[in-house]
CSV table of C-alpha atoms and ligand atoms in Angstrom, one decimal:
chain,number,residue,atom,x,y,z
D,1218,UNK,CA,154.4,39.1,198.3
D,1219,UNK,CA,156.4,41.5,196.0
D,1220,UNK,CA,157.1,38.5,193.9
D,1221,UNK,CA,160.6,39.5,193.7
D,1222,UNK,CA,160.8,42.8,192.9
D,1223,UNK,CA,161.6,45.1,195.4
D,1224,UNK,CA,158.5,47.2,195.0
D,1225,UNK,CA,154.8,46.7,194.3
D,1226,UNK,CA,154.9,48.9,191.6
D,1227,UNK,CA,157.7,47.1,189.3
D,1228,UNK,CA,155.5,44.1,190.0
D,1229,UNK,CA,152.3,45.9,189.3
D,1230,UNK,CA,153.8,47.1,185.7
D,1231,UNK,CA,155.2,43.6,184.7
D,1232,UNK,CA,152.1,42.3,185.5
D,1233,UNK,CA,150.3,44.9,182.7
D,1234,UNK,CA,150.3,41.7,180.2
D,1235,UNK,CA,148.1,39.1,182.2
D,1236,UNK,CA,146.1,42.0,183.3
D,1237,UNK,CA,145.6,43.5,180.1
D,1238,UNK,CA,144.6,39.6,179.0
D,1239,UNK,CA,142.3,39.1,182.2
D,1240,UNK,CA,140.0,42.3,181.1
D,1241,UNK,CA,139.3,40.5,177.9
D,1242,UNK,CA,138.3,37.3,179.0
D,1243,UNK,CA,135.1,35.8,178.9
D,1244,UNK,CA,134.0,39.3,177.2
D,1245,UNK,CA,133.9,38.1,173.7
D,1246,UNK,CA,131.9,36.1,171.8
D,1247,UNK,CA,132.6,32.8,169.0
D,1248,UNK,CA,131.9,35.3,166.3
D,1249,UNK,CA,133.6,39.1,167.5
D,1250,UNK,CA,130.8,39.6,169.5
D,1251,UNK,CA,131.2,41.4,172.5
D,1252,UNK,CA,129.2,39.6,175.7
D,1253,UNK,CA,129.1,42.0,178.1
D,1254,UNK,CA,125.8,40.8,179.7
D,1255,UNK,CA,127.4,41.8,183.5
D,1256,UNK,CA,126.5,45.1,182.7
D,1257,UNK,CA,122.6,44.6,182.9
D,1258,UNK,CA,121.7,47.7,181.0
D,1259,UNK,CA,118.8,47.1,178.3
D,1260,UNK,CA,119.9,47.4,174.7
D,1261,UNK,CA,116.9,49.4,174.3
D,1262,UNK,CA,118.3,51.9,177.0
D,1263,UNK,CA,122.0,52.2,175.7
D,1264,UNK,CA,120.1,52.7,171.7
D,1265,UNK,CA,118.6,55.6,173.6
D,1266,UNK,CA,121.6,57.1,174.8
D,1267,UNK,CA,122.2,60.6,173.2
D,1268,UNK,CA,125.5,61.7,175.2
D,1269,UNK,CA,128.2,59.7,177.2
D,1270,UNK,CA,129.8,61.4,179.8
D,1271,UNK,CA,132.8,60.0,181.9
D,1272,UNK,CA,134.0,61.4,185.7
D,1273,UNK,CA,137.1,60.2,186.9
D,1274,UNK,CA,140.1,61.4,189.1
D,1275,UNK,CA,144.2,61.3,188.0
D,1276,UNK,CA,145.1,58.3,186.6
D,1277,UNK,CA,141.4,57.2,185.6
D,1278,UNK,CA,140.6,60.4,184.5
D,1279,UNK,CA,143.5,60.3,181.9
D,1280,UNK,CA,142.2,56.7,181.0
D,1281,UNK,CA,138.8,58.8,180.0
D,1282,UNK,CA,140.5,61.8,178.3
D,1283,UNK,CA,141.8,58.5,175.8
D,1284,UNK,CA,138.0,57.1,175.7
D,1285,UNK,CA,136.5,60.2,174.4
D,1286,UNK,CA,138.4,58.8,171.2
D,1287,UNK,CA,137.4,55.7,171.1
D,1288,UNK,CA,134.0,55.9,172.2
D,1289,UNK,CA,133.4,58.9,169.2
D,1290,UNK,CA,134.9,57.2,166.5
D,1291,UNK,CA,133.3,54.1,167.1
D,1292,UNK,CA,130.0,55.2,168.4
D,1293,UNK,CA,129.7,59.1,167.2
D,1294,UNK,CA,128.2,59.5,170.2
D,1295,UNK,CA,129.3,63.1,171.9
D,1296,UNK,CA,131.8,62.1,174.6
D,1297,UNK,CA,132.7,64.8,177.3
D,1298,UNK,CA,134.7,63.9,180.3
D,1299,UNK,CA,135.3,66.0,183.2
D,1300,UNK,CA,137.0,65.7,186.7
D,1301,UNK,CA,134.7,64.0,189.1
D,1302,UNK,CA,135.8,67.1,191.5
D,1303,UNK,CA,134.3,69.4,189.1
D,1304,UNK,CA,131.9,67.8,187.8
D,1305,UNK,CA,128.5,68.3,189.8
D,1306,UNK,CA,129.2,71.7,191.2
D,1307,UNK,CA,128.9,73.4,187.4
D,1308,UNK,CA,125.4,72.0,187.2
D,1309,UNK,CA,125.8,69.5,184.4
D,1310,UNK,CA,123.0,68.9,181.6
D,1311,UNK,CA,122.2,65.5,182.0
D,1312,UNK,CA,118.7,63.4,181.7
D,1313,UNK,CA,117.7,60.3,181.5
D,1314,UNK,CA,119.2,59.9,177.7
D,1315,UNK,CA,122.9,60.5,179.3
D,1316,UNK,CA,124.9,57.5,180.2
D,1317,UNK,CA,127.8,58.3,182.5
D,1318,UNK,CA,130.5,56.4,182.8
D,1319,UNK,CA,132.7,56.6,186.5
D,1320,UNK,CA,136.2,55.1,186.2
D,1321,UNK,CA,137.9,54.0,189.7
D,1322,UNK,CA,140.4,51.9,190.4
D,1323,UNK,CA,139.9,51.6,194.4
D,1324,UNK,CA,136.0,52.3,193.7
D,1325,UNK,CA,136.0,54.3,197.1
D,1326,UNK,CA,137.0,57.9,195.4
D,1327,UNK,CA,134.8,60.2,196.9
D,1328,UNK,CA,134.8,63.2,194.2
D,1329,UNK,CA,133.9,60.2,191.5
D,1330,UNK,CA,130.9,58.8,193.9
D,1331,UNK,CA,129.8,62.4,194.6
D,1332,UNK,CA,129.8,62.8,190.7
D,1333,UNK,CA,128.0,59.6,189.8
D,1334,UNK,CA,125.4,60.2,192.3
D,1335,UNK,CA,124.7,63.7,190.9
D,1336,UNK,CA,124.5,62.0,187.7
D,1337,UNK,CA,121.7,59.9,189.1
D,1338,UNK,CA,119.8,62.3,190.4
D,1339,UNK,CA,119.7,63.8,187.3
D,1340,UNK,CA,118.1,60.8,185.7
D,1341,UNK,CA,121.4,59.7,184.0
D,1342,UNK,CA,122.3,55.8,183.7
D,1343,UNK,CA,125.5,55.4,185.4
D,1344,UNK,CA,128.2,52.5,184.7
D,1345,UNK,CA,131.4,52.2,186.7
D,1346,UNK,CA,134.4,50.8,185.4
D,1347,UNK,CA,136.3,49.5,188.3
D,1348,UNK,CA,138.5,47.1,189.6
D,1349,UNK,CA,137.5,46.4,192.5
D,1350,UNK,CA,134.6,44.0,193.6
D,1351,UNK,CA,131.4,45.3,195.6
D,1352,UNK,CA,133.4,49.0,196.5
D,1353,UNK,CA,130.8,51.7,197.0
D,1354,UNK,CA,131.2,53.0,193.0
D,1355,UNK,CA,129.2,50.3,191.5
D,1356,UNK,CA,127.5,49.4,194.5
D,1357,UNK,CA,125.8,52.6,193.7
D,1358,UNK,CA,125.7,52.9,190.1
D,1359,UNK,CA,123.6,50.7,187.7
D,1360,UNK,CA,125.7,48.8,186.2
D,1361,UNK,CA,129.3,48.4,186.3
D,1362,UNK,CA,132.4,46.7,184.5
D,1363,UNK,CA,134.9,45.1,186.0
D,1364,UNK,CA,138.8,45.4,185.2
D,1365,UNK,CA,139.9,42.6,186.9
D,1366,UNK,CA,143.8,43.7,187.3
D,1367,UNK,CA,143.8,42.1,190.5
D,1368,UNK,CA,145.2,44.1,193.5
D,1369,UNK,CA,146.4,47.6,192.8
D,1370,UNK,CA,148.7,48.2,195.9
D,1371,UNK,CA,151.1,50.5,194.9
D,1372,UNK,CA,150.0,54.3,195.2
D,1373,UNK,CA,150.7,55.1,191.8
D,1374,UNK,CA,148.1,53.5,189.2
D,1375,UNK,CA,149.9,51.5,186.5
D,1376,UNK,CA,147.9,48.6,185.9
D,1377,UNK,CA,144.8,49.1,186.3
D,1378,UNK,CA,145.1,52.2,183.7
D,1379,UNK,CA,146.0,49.8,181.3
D,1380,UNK,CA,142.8,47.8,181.7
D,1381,UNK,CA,140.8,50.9,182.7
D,1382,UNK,CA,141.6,51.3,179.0
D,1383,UNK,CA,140.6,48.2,177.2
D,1384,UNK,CA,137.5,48.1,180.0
D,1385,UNK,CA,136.6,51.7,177.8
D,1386,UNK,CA,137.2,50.5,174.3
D,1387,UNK,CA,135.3,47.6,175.2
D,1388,UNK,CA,132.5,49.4,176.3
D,1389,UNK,CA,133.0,51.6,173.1
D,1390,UNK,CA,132.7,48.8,171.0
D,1391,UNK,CA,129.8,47.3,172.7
D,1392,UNK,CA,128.1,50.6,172.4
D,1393,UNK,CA,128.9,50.6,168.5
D,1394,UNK,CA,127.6,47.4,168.4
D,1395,UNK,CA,124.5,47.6,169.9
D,1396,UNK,CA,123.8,50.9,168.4
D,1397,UNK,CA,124.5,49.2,165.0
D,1398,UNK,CA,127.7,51.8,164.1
D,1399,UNK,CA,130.3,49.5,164.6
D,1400,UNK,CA,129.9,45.8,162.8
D,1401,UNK,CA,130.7,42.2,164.2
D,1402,UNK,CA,133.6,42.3,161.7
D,1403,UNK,CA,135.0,45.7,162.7
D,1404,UNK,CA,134.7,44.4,165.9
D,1405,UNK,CA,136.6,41.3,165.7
D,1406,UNK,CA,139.6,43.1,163.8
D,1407,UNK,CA,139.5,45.5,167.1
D,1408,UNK,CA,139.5,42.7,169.4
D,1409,UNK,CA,142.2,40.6,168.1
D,1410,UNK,CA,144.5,43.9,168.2
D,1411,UNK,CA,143.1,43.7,171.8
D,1412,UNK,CA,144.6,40.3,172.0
D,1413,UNK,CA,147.6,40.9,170.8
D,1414,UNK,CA,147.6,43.7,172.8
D,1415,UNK,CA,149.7,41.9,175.9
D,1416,UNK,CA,152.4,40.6,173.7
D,1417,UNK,CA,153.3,44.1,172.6
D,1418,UNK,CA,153.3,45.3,176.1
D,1419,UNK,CA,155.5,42.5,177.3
D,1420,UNK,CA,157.7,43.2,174.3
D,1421,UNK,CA,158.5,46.8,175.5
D,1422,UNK,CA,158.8,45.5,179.1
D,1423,UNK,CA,162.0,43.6,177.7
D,1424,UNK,CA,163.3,47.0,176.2
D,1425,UNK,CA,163.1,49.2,178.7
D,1426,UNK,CA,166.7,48.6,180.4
D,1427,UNK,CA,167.4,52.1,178.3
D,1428,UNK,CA,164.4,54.1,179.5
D,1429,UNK,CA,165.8,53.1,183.4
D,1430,UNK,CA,169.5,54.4,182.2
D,1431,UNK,CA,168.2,57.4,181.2
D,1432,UNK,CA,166.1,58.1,183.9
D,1433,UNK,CA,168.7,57.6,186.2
D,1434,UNK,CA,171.1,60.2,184.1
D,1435,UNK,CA,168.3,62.8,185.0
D,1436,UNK,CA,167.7,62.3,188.4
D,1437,UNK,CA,168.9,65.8,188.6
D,1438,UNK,CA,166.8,67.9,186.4
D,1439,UNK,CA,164.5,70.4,188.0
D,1440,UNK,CA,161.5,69.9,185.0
D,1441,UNK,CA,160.0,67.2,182.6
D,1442,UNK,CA,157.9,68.2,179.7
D,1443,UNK,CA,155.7,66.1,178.1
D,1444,UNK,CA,154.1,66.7,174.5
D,1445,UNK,CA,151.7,64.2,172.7
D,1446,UNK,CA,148.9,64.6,170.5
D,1447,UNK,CA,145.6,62.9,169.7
D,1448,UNK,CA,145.6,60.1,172.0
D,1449,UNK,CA,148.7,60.7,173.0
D,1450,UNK,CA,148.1,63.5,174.4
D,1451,UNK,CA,146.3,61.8,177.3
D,1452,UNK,CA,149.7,60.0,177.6
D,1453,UNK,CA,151.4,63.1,178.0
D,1454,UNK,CA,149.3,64.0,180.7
D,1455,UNK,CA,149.7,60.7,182.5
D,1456,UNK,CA,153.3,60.3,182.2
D,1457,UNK,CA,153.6,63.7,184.0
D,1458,UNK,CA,151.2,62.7,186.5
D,1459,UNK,CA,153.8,59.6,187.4
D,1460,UNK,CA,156.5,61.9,187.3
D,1461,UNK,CA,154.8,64.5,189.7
D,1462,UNK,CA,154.0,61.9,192.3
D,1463,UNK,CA,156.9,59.5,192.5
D,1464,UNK,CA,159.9,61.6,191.8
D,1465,UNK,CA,158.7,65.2,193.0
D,1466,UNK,CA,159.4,66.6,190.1
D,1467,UNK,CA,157.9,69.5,188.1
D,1468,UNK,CA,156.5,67.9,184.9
D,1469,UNK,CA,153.9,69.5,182.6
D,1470,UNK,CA,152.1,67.5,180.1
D,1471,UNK,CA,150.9,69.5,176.5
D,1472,UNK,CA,149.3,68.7,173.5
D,1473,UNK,CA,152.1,69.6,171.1
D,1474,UNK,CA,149.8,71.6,169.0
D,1475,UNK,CA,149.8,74.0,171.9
D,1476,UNK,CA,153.4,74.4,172.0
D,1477,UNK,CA,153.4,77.7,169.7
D,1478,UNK,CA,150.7,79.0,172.4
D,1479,UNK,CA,152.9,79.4,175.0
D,1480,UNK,CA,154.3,76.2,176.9
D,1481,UNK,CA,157.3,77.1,174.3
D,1482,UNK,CA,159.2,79.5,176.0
D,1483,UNK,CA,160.0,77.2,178.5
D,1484,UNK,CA,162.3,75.0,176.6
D,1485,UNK,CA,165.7,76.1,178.1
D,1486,UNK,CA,169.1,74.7,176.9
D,1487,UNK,CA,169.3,70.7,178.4
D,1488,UNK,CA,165.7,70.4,178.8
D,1489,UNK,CA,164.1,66.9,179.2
D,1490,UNK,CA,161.5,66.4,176.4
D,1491,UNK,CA,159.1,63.3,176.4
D,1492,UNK,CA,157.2,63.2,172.9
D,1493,UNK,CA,154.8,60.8,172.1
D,1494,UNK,CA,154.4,60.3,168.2
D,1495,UNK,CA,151.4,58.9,166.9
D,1496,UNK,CA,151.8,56.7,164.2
D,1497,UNK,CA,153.0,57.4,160.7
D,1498,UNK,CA,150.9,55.2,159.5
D,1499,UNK,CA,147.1,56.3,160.3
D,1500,UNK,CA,147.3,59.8,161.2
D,1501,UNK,CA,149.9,60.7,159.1
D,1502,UNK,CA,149.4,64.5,159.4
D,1503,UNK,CA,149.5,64.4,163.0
D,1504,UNK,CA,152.8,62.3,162.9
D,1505,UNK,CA,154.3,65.0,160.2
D,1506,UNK,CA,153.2,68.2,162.5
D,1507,UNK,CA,154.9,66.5,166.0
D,1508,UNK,CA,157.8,65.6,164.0
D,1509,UNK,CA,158.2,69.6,163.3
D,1510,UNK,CA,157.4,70.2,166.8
D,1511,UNK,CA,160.1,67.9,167.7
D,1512,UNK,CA,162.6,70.1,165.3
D,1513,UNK,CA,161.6,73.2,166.8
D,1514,UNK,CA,162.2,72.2,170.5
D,1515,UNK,CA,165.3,70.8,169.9
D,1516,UNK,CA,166.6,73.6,168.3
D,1517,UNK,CA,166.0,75.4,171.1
D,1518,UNK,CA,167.7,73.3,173.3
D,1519,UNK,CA,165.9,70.7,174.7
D,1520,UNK,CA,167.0,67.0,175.4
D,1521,UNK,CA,164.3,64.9,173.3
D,1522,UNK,CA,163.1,62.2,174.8
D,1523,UNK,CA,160.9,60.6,171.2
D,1524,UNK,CA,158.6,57.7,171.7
D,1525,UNK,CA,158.1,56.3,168.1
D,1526,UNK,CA,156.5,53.0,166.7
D,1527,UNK,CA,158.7,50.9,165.2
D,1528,UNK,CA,159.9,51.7,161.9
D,1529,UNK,CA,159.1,54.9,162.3
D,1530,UNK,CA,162.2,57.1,160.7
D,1531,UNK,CA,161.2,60.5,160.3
D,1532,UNK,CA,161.9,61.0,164.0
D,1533,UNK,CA,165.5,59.1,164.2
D,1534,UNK,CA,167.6,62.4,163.3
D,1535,UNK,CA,165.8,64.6,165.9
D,1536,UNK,CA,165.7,62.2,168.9
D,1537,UNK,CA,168.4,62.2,171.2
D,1538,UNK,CA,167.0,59.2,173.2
D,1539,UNK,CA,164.5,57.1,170.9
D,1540,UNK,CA,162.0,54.7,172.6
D,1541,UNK,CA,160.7,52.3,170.4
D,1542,UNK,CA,157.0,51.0,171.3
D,1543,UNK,CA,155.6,48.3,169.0
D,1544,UNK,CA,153.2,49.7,165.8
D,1545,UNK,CA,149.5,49.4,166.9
D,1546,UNK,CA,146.0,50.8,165.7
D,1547,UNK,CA,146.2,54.7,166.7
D,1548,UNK,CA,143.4,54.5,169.4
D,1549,UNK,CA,145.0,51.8,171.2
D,1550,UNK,CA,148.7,53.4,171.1
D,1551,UNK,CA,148.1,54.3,174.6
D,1552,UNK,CA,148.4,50.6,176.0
D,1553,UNK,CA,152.5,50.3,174.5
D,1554,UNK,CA,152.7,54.0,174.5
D,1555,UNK,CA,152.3,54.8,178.7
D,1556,UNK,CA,154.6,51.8,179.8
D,1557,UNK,CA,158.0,53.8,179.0
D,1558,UNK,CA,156.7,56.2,181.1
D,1559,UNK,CA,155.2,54.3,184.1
D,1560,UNK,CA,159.4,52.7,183.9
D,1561,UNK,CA,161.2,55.9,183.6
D,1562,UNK,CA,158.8,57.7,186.7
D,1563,UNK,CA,159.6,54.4,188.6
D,1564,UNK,CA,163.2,54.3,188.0
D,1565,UNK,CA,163.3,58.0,188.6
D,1566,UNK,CA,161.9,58.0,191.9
D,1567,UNK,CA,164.1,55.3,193.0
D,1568,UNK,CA,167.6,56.9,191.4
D,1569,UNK,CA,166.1,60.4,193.6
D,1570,UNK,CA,165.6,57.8,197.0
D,1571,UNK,CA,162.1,58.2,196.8
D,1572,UNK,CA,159.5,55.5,198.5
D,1573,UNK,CA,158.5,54.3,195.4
D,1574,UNK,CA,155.2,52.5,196.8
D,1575,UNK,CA,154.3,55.1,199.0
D,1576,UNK,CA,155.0,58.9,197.6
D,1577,UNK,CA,154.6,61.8,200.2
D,1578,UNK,CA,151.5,63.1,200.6
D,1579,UNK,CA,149.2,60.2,198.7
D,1580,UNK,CA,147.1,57.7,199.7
D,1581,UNK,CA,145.8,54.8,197.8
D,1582,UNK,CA,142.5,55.5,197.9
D,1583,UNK,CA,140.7,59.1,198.1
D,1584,UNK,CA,137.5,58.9,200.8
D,1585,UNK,CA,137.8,62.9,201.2
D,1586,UNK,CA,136.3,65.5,198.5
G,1661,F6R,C1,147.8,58.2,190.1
G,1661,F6R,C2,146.7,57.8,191.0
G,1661,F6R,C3,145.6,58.7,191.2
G,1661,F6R,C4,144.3,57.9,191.1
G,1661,F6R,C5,143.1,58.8,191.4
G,1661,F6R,C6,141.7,58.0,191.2
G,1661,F6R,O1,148.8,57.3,189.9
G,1661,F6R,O2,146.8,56.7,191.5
G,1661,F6R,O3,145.6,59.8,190.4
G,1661,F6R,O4,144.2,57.5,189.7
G,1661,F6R,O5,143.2,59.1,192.8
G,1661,F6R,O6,141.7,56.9,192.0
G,1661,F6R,P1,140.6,55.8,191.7
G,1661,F6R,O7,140.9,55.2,190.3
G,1661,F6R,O8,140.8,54.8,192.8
G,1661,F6R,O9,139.3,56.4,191.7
């Protein structure tokens, strides 16, 4: 049932393209627009809308950190997103103009479902993003999207972060469109980046022998750091998480521009670095300032680790491992971006003699608070 792979989650990775595909489908119109009828909430009550607000745990959580992007560049809506553990117990402001969205995976997280049903009370109209069918998160919220990855069995999320993702910009786009923000032809050039989308994830999956030598070569260090900015800062943040939970190591995730602040004087001599650059190309200032930060860790000793689009040259002479991940629109960077990462925690965990499928101390799904 492994397919040939000798764990759930290698399977669960490679699989990232179909999934990816299987979140789209059936969600978009002839003409770019998006059909996302399932969700059953009135046009009149998502025009209403004044804030969006997503809850969400780990993995999910991360996937919302990216949304915030999406869903305020396309929508300029206020996004806020918060830890579903967190969440109810500072007495949100919510009414009955505040949509929430709840992102789960297993749809059985109990911090997420105690959130969401906070959010109710409150008035708020509540849409889960989830993959899987009639669990107790959209049994209980109003309306709820489906991520179709298919099973998720391995602990550590892979897949269904990727379509947690495109489940978000979709429901971004939607939001843009029905609000009027975001035209059918600015929607159309989104989606068929979405489309594409798999192809550039299965084209990193056939690079990533490298990342799995490299992880392997580290198997010994004591700490990871991990430094992104803008959206992939959120990656940072994940890749971390994977690191923390499969190979037991201490990894950190920062937005680079905090470096100076303090996470700085941790960079010792040998140090594993993972930076994710955004692209030269849309964010160009962003791209300049990581490439400094890049400069100033390694000459202070660490190991750079650089995740770069292609063609991307400016960081070839500081990194001393370079990852390449395909060029894509900034916002969607995270779907190439967070596959080196999912490879190198796998391989990681394995080269340490790590379960892979079942890390100490996890379970797959979360019923406690
Ligand atoms: C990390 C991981 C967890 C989950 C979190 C939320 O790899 O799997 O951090 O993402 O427990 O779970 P769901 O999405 O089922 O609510």
């Amino acid at each position: 049932e492994k397919g040939g792979y000798d764990y759930f989650m290698l399977k669960e990775i490679a699989e990232q393209p179909k999934a990816v595909a299987d979140t789209l489908l059936g969600r978009i119109g002839a003409e770019g627009q998006l059909t996302l009828d399932e969700l059953r909430i009135p046009p009149q009550v998502l025009r209403m809308v004044d804030k969006v607000v997503i809850v969400a745990c780990g993995t999910a959580f991360h996937a919302g950190l990216i949304a915030k992007y999406a869903i305020e560049h396309w929508t300029r809506l206020p996004c806020e997103v918060e830890l579903a553990s967190e969440f109810r117990y500072r007495d949100p402001i919510l009414d009955a103009r505040s949509l929430v969205i709840a992102i789960s995976q297993s749809g059985e997280t109990m911090d997420t479902l105690m959130a969401l049903r906070h959010a109710r009370e409150q008035g708020a109209t509540v849409l889960a993003i989830c993959n899987t069918n009639g669990s107790t998160i959209p049994r209980e919220s109003d309306a709820v999207l489906y991520t179709h990855a298919g099973p998720e069995v391995a602990v550590a999320s892979t897949k269904a972060f990727l379509t947690q993702l495109v489940a978000c910009y979709l429901v971004a786009l939607y939001l843009g469109q029905v609000r009027g923000t975001k035209w059918a032809d600015e929607i159309l050039a989104v989606v068929g980046d979405l489309a594409r989308i798999g192809e550039e994830v299965e084209r990193v999956l056939e690079t990533m022998e490298p990342v799995r030598e490299l992880a392997r070569s580290l198997a010994g260090a004591d700490t990871v750091l991990f430094l992104g900015r803008h959206v992939g800062y959120p990656v940072a943040l994940e890749g971390a998480l994977k690191l923390k939970e499969l190979a037991y190591m201490h990894a950190e995730g920062f937005a680079a521009g905090e470096l100076k602040h303090g996470p700085i004087a941790l960079i010792e001599e040998g140090m594993p670095v993972v930076v994710v650059v955004p692209s030269p190309r849309g964010r160009s200032v962003l791209h300049d300032k990581i490439v400094s930060n890049i400069q100033e860790i390694r000459a202070r000793g660490a190991r750079t680790i650089v995740i770069a689009e292609e063609g991307d040259e400016a960081v070839v002479p500081y990194a001393d491992h370079l990852v390449r991940v395909p060029a894509t629109p900034t916002l969607l960077q995270p779907l190439v971006a967070t596959v080196p990462l999912q490879v190198f925690a796998c391989e990681l965990a394995t080269a340490r003699g790590n379960e892979v499928d079942q890390p100490r101390n996890l379970a797959k799904s979360v019923t406690v608070e």
